[in-house]
PDB file of C-alpha atoms in Angstrom:
ATOM      1  CA  MET Y  26      12.123 -26.588 -10.710  1.00 38.00           C
ATOM      2  CA  ASN Y  27      14.897 -27.658  -8.316  1.00 39.00           C
ATOM      3  CA  SER Y  28      13.679 -30.007  -5.582  1.00 42.00           C
ATOM      4  CA  GLN Y  29      16.948 -29.857  -3.628  1.00 43.00           C
ATOM      5  CA  SER Y  30      16.883 -28.017  -0.330  1.00 47.00           C
ATOM      6  CA  PRO Y  31      19.639 -25.398   0.091  1.00 47.00           C
ATOM      7  CA  ASP Y  32      21.213 -27.553   2.812  1.00 50.00           C
ATOM      8  CA  ASP Y  33      21.401 -30.567   0.503  1.00 51.00           C
ATOM      9  CA  ALA Y  34      22.827 -28.632  -2.445  1.00 54.00           C
ATOM     10  CA  PRO Y  35      26.460 -29.318  -3.344  1.00 57.00           C
ATOM     11  CA  ASP Y  36      27.351 -25.673  -2.679  1.00 73.00           C
ATOM     12  CA  PHE Y  37      26.009 -25.534   0.915  1.00 86.00           C
ATOM     13  CA  ASP Y  38      29.060 -24.862   3.080  1.00 92.00           C
ATOM     14  CA  LEU Y  39      28.336 -26.324   6.527  1.00 95.00           C
ATOM     15  CA  ARG Y  40      31.728 -25.196   7.829  1.00 94.00           C
ATOM     16  CA  ALA Y  41      31.058 -21.556   6.876  1.00 93.00           C
ATOM     17  CA  PHE Y  42      27.537 -21.760   8.325  1.00 96.00           C
ATOM     18  CA  LEU Y  43      28.795 -23.021  11.711  1.00 97.00           C
ATOM     19  CA  LEU Y  44      31.900 -20.826  12.082  1.00 96.00           C
ATOM     20  CA  GLY Y  45      31.480 -18.302  14.913  1.00 97.00           C
ATOM     21  CA  SER Y  46      29.639 -18.012  18.221  1.00 98.00           C
ATOM     22  CA  TRP Y  47      26.177 -19.305  19.061  1.00 98.00           C
ATOM     23  CA  THR Y  48      24.004 -19.222  22.157  1.00 98.00           C
ATOM     24  CA  VAL Y  49      22.603 -22.600  23.162  1.00 98.00           C
ATOM     25  CA  GLU Y  50      19.501 -23.507  25.123  1.00 98.00           C
ATOM     26  CA  ARG Y  51      18.997 -27.199  25.842  1.00 98.00           C
ATOM     27  CA  THR Y  52      16.165 -29.025  27.543  1.00 97.00           C
ATOM     28  CA  LEU Y  53      17.038 -32.262  29.314  1.00 96.00           C
ATOM     29  CA  LEU Y  54      14.587 -35.012  30.112  1.00 95.00           C
ATOM     30  CA  ASP Y  55      15.423 -38.206  31.956  1.00 93.00           C
ATOM     31  CA  ARG Y  56      12.459 -40.290  30.843  1.00 94.00           C
ATOM     32  CA  ALA Y  57      13.207 -43.071  33.334  1.00 90.00           C
ATOM     33  CA  THR Y  58      12.638 -40.763  36.327  1.00 87.00           C
ATOM     34  CA  GLY Y  59      10.714 -37.879  34.771  1.00 88.00           C
ATOM     35  CA  THR Y  60      13.444 -35.502  35.935  1.00 89.00           C
ATOM     36  CA  GLN Y  61      13.840 -32.351  33.849  1.00 93.00           C
ATOM     37  CA  GLY Y  62      16.800 -30.072  33.430  1.00 94.00           C
ATOM     38  CA  SER Y  63      18.310 -27.376  31.263  1.00 97.00           C
ATOM     39  CA  PHE Y  64      21.604 -26.171  29.865  1.00 98.00           C
ATOM     40  CA  THR Y  65      22.285 -22.592  28.769  1.00 98.00           C
ATOM     41  CA  GLY Y  66      25.535 -21.322  27.392  1.00 98.00           C
ATOM     42  CA  VAL Y  67      27.662 -20.529  24.379  1.00 98.00           C
ATOM     43  CA  VAL Y  68      29.014 -22.711  21.597  1.00 98.00           C
ATOM     44  CA  ARG Y  69      32.033 -21.519  19.628  1.00 98.00           C
ATOM     45  CA  PHE Y  70      33.063 -23.059  16.325  1.00 98.00           C
ATOM     46  CA  THR Y  71      36.651 -22.002  15.572  1.00 97.00           C
ATOM     47  CA  GLU Y  72      38.984 -22.960  12.747  1.00 95.00           C
ATOM     48  CA  THR Y  73      41.545 -25.708  13.205  1.00 92.00           C
ATOM     49  CA  ASP Y  74      45.066 -25.174  11.927  1.00 80.00           C
ATOM     50  CA  ASP Y  75      45.517 -28.141   9.686  1.00 76.00           C
ATOM     51  CA  ASP Y  76      42.606 -29.870   7.981  1.00 80.00           C
ATOM     52  CA  GLY Y  77      39.873 -27.372   7.117  1.00 86.00           C
ATOM     53  CA  GLY Y  78      37.957 -28.512  10.163  1.00 94.00           C
ATOM     54  CA  LEU Y  79      36.408 -26.790  13.139  1.00 97.00           C
ATOM     55  CA  ARG Y  80      36.853 -27.017  16.873  1.00 97.00           C
ATOM     56  CA  LEU Y  81      33.579 -26.963  18.840  1.00 98.00           C
ATOM     57  CA  ARG Y  82      33.707 -25.713  22.435  1.00 98.00           C
ATOM     58  CA  GLU Y  83      30.550 -25.506  24.532  1.00 98.00           C
ATOM     59  CA  GLU Y  84      30.454 -23.786  27.926  1.00 98.00           C
ATOM     60  CA  GLY Y  85      27.557 -22.982  30.188  1.00 98.00           C
ATOM     61  CA  THR Y  86      25.446 -23.979  33.158  1.00 98.00           C
ATOM     62  CA  VAL Y  87      23.488 -27.179  33.623  1.00 97.00           C
ATOM     63  CA  ALA Y  88      20.582 -27.364  36.056  1.00 95.00           C
ATOM     64  CA  TRP Y  89      18.556 -30.426  37.084  1.00 91.00           C
ATOM     65  CA  ALA Y  90      15.403 -30.283  39.211  1.00 85.00           C
ATOM     66  CA  SER Y  91      16.871 -33.317  40.959  1.00 76.00           C
ATOM     67  CA  VAL Y  92      19.940 -35.366  40.168  1.00 66.00           C
ATOM     68  CA  PRO Y  93      19.056 -38.294  37.867  1.00 62.00           C
ATOM     69  CA  GLY Y  94      19.692 -41.469  39.814  1.00 61.00           C
ATOM     70  CA  GLY Y  95      20.227 -39.476  43.030  1.00 60.00           C
ATOM     71  CA  PRO Y  96      17.995 -38.787  46.010  1.00 62.00           C
ATOM     72  CA  ALA Y  97      14.590 -37.413  45.017  1.00 63.00           C
ATOM     73  CA  GLY Y  98      14.254 -33.663  45.314  1.00 66.00           C
ATOM     74  CA  THR Y  99      17.999 -32.910  45.330  1.00 77.00           C
ATOM     75  CA  PRO Y 100      18.518 -30.127  42.756  1.00 86.00           C
ATOM     76  CA  PHE Y 101      21.810 -29.606  40.975  1.00 89.00           C
ATOM     77  CA  THR Y 102      23.228 -26.547  39.205  1.00 93.00           C
ATOM     78  CA  GLY Y 103      26.805 -26.232  38.001  1.00 96.00           C
ATOM     79  CA  PRO Y 104      29.189 -25.376  35.189  1.00 98.00           C
ATOM     80  CA  ALA Y 105      29.479 -27.724  32.224  1.00 97.00           C
ATOM     81  CA  SER Y 106      31.635 -27.808  29.108  1.00 98.00           C
ATOM     82  CA  ARG Y 107      32.597 -30.119  26.277  1.00 97.00           C
ATOM     83  CA  GLU Y 108      34.677 -30.124  23.117  1.00 98.00           C
ATOM     84  CA  TYR Y 109      34.557 -31.879  19.761  1.00 98.00           C
ATOM     85  CA  LEU Y 110      36.414 -31.708  16.460  1.00 97.00           C
ATOM     86  CA  LEU Y 111      34.624 -31.475  13.116  1.00 97.00           C
ATOM     87  CA  ARG Y 112      36.410 -32.479   9.942  1.00 96.00           C
ATOM     88  CA  PRO Y 113      35.361 -32.368   6.288  1.00 93.00           C
ATOM     89  CA  SER Y 114      33.583 -35.608   5.410  1.00 93.00           C
ATOM     90  CA  GLY Y 115      34.025 -35.499   1.652  1.00 86.00           C
ATOM     91  CA  ALA Y 116      30.247 -35.345   1.230  1.00 83.00           C
ATOM     92  CA  PRO Y 117      28.607 -32.000   0.356  1.00 76.00           C
ATOM     93  CA  GLY Y 118      27.088 -30.135   3.277  1.00 91.00           C
ATOM     94  CA  THR Y 119      28.322 -32.512   5.993  1.00 95.00           C
ATOM     95  CA  MET Y 120      31.142 -32.785   8.506  1.00 96.00           C
ATOM     96  CA  ASP Y 121      32.317 -35.699  10.635  1.00 97.00           C
ATOM     97  CA  MET Y 122      32.395 -35.064  14.382  1.00 97.00           C
ATOM     98  CA  PHE Y 123      35.092 -36.588  16.592  1.00 97.00           C
ATOM     99  CA  PHE Y 124      35.787 -36.670  20.305  1.00 96.00           C
ATOM    100  CA  PRO Y 125      38.870 -34.638  21.362  1.00 95.00           C
ATOM    101  CA  ASP Y 126      40.954 -37.854  21.492  1.00 96.00           C
ATOM    102  CA  GLY Y 127      40.172 -38.580  17.829  1.00 94.00           C
ATOM    103  CA  ARG Y 128      37.507 -41.277  18.252  1.00 95.00           C
ATOM    104  CA  PRO Y 129      34.686 -40.931  15.709  1.00 96.00           C
ATOM    105  CA  PHE Y 130      31.343 -39.677  17.023  1.00 97.00           C
ATOM    106  CA  HIS Y 131      28.861 -39.037  14.197  1.00 96.00           C
ATOM    107  CA  ARG Y 132      28.190 -37.168  10.932  1.00 96.00           C
ATOM    108  CA  MET Y 133      26.532 -33.753  11.040  1.00 97.00           C
ATOM    109  CA  GLY Y 134      24.428 -32.254   8.256  1.00 96.00           C
ATOM    110  CA  PHE Y 135      21.084 -30.643   7.503  1.00 95.00           C
ATOM    111  CA  GLY Y 136      20.078 -32.333   4.256  1.00 91.00           C
ATOM    112  CA  PRO Y 137      17.293 -34.911   3.997  1.00 89.00           C
ATOM    113  CA  ARG Y 138      19.838 -37.734   3.818  1.00 87.00           C
ATOM    114  CA  SER Y 139      22.400 -36.272   6.235  1.00 91.00           C
ATOM    115  CA  SER Y 140      20.362 -34.814   9.092  1.00 94.00           C
ATOM    116  CA  ARG Y 141      20.129 -38.076  11.056  1.00 96.00           C
ATOM    117  CA  ASP Y 142      22.881 -40.236  12.476  1.00 96.00           C
ATOM    118  CA  GLN Y 143      23.565 -42.468  15.446  1.00 95.00           C
ATOM    119  CA  HIS Y 144      26.329 -43.415  17.837  1.00 93.00           C
ATOM    120  CA  TRP Y 145      26.666 -46.527  19.984  1.00 93.00           C
ATOM    121  CA  CYS Y 146      28.105 -45.874  23.444  1.00 92.00           C
ATOM    122  CA  ASP Y 147      27.986 -49.230  25.184  1.00 93.00           C
ATOM    123  CA  PRO Y 148      25.408 -50.089  26.416  1.00 94.00           C
ATOM    124  CA  ASP Y 149      23.242 -47.262  25.018  1.00 95.00           C
ATOM    125  CA  SER Y 150      22.231 -46.010  21.584  1.00 96.00           C
ATOM    126  CA  TYR Y 151      22.400 -42.287  20.777  1.00 96.00           C
ATOM    127  CA  ARG Y 152      20.330 -41.064  17.795  1.00 97.00           C
ATOM    128  CA  VAL Y 153      20.618 -37.459  16.603  1.00 98.00           C
ATOM    129  CA  ASN Y 154      18.496 -35.362  14.273  1.00 98.00           C
ATOM    130  CA  TYR Y 155      19.687 -31.935  13.004  1.00 98.00           C
ATOM    131  CA  THR Y 156      17.348 -29.246  11.644  1.00 97.00           C
ATOM    132  CA  ARG Y 157      18.367 -25.884  10.219  1.00 96.00           C
ATOM    133  CA  THR Y 158      15.517 -23.550  11.176  1.00 96.00           C
ATOM    134  CA  GLY Y 159      16.881 -20.363   9.603  1.00 94.00           C
ATOM    135  CA  PRO Y 160      20.035 -18.577   8.436  1.00 94.00           C
ATOM    136  CA  ASP Y 161      21.132 -17.996  12.054  1.00 97.00           C
ATOM    137  CA  GLU Y 162      19.473 -20.833  13.955  1.00 97.00           C
ATOM    138  CA  PHE Y 163      19.529 -24.614  14.099  1.00 98.00           C
ATOM    139  CA  ARG Y 164      18.439 -27.330  16.470  1.00 98.00           C
ATOM    140  CA  TYR Y 165      19.353 -30.889  17.213  1.00 98.00           C
ATOM    141  CA  GLU Y 166      17.830 -33.607  19.320  1.00 98.00           C
ATOM    142  CA  TRP Y 167      19.561 -36.573  20.917  1.00 97.00           C
ATOM    143  CA  ASP Y 168      17.326 -39.536  21.729  1.00 98.00           C
ATOM    144  CA  VAL Y 169      19.309 -41.775  24.093  1.00 97.00           C
ATOM    145  CA  THR Y 170      17.979 -45.240  24.884  1.00 97.00           C
ATOM    146  CA  GLY Y 171      19.326 -48.367  26.481  1.00 95.00           C
ATOM    147  CA  PRO Y 172      19.733 -50.099  29.797  1.00 94.00           C
ATOM    148  CA  ALA Y 173      21.777 -47.274  31.343  1.00 91.00           C
ATOM    149  CA  LYS Y 174      19.980 -44.191  29.944  1.00 93.00           C
ATOM    150  CA  ASP Y 175      16.592 -43.100  28.663  1.00 95.00           C
ATOM    151  CA  GLN Y 176      16.967 -39.415  27.834  1.00 96.00           C
ATOM    152  CA  LEU Y 177      15.814 -36.792  25.367  1.00 97.00           C
ATOM    153  CA  LEU Y 178      18.099 -33.770  24.900  1.00 98.00           C
ATOM    154  CA  THR Y 179      16.887 -30.947  22.653  1.00 98.00           C
ATOM    155  CA  SER Y 180      19.215 -28.049  21.781  1.00 98.00           C
ATOM    156  CA  VAL Y 181      18.506 -24.769  19.977  1.00 98.00           C
ATOM    157  CA  LEU Y 182      21.502 -22.721  18.787  1.00 98.00           C
ATOM    158  CA  ARG Y 183      21.243 -19.099  17.658  1.00 98.00           C
ATOM    159  CA  ARG Y 184      24.091 -17.172  16.071  1.00 98.00           C
ATOM    160  CA  THR Y 185      25.369 -14.271  18.127  1.00 95.00           C
ATOM    161  CA  THR Y 186      27.322 -11.262  16.937  1.00 80.00           C
ATOM    162  CA  ASP Y 187      28.435 -10.449  20.476  1.00 64.00           C
ATOM    163  CA  ALA Y 188      32.202 -11.040  20.531  1.00 53.00           C
ATOM    164  CA  ALA Y 189      32.081 -11.434  24.330  1.00 49.00           C
ATOM    165  CA  ALA Y 190      29.544 -14.267  24.115  1.00 48.00           C
TER     166      ALA Y 190
END
């Protein structure tokens, strides 16, 4: 009997799993103020030209019940986007994520030993946990703590076949 999960197996291809378009729904919680928000949009993983990696582009709308750190009761809704680069890590089933300028961010994977990572962004600590919930869905949660931030960000991504997404 094989005790390895499919995501931890040497033949799990994270790059192939991610490639394409996904919808994203994210809940935002500023634990310091109790303010809640959301992000809805699309994430596209596209091939890079040179290194077997992927380009991640996220676009959508963020909404806060009130602006964290701003006047109480002042809602905010607006467009939001971000980009990252993912490159092969050399470890099965994982990829290393980088900021667009090439600075390292964290390692992404779904296996029992690769699903958690962290990133220090002075003065706060960012801890992430990835979970593959099905063949066309995964989630990740960022737990951000420190003197500047105390947030919990939970994202659910679902594969879409809609080319216009």
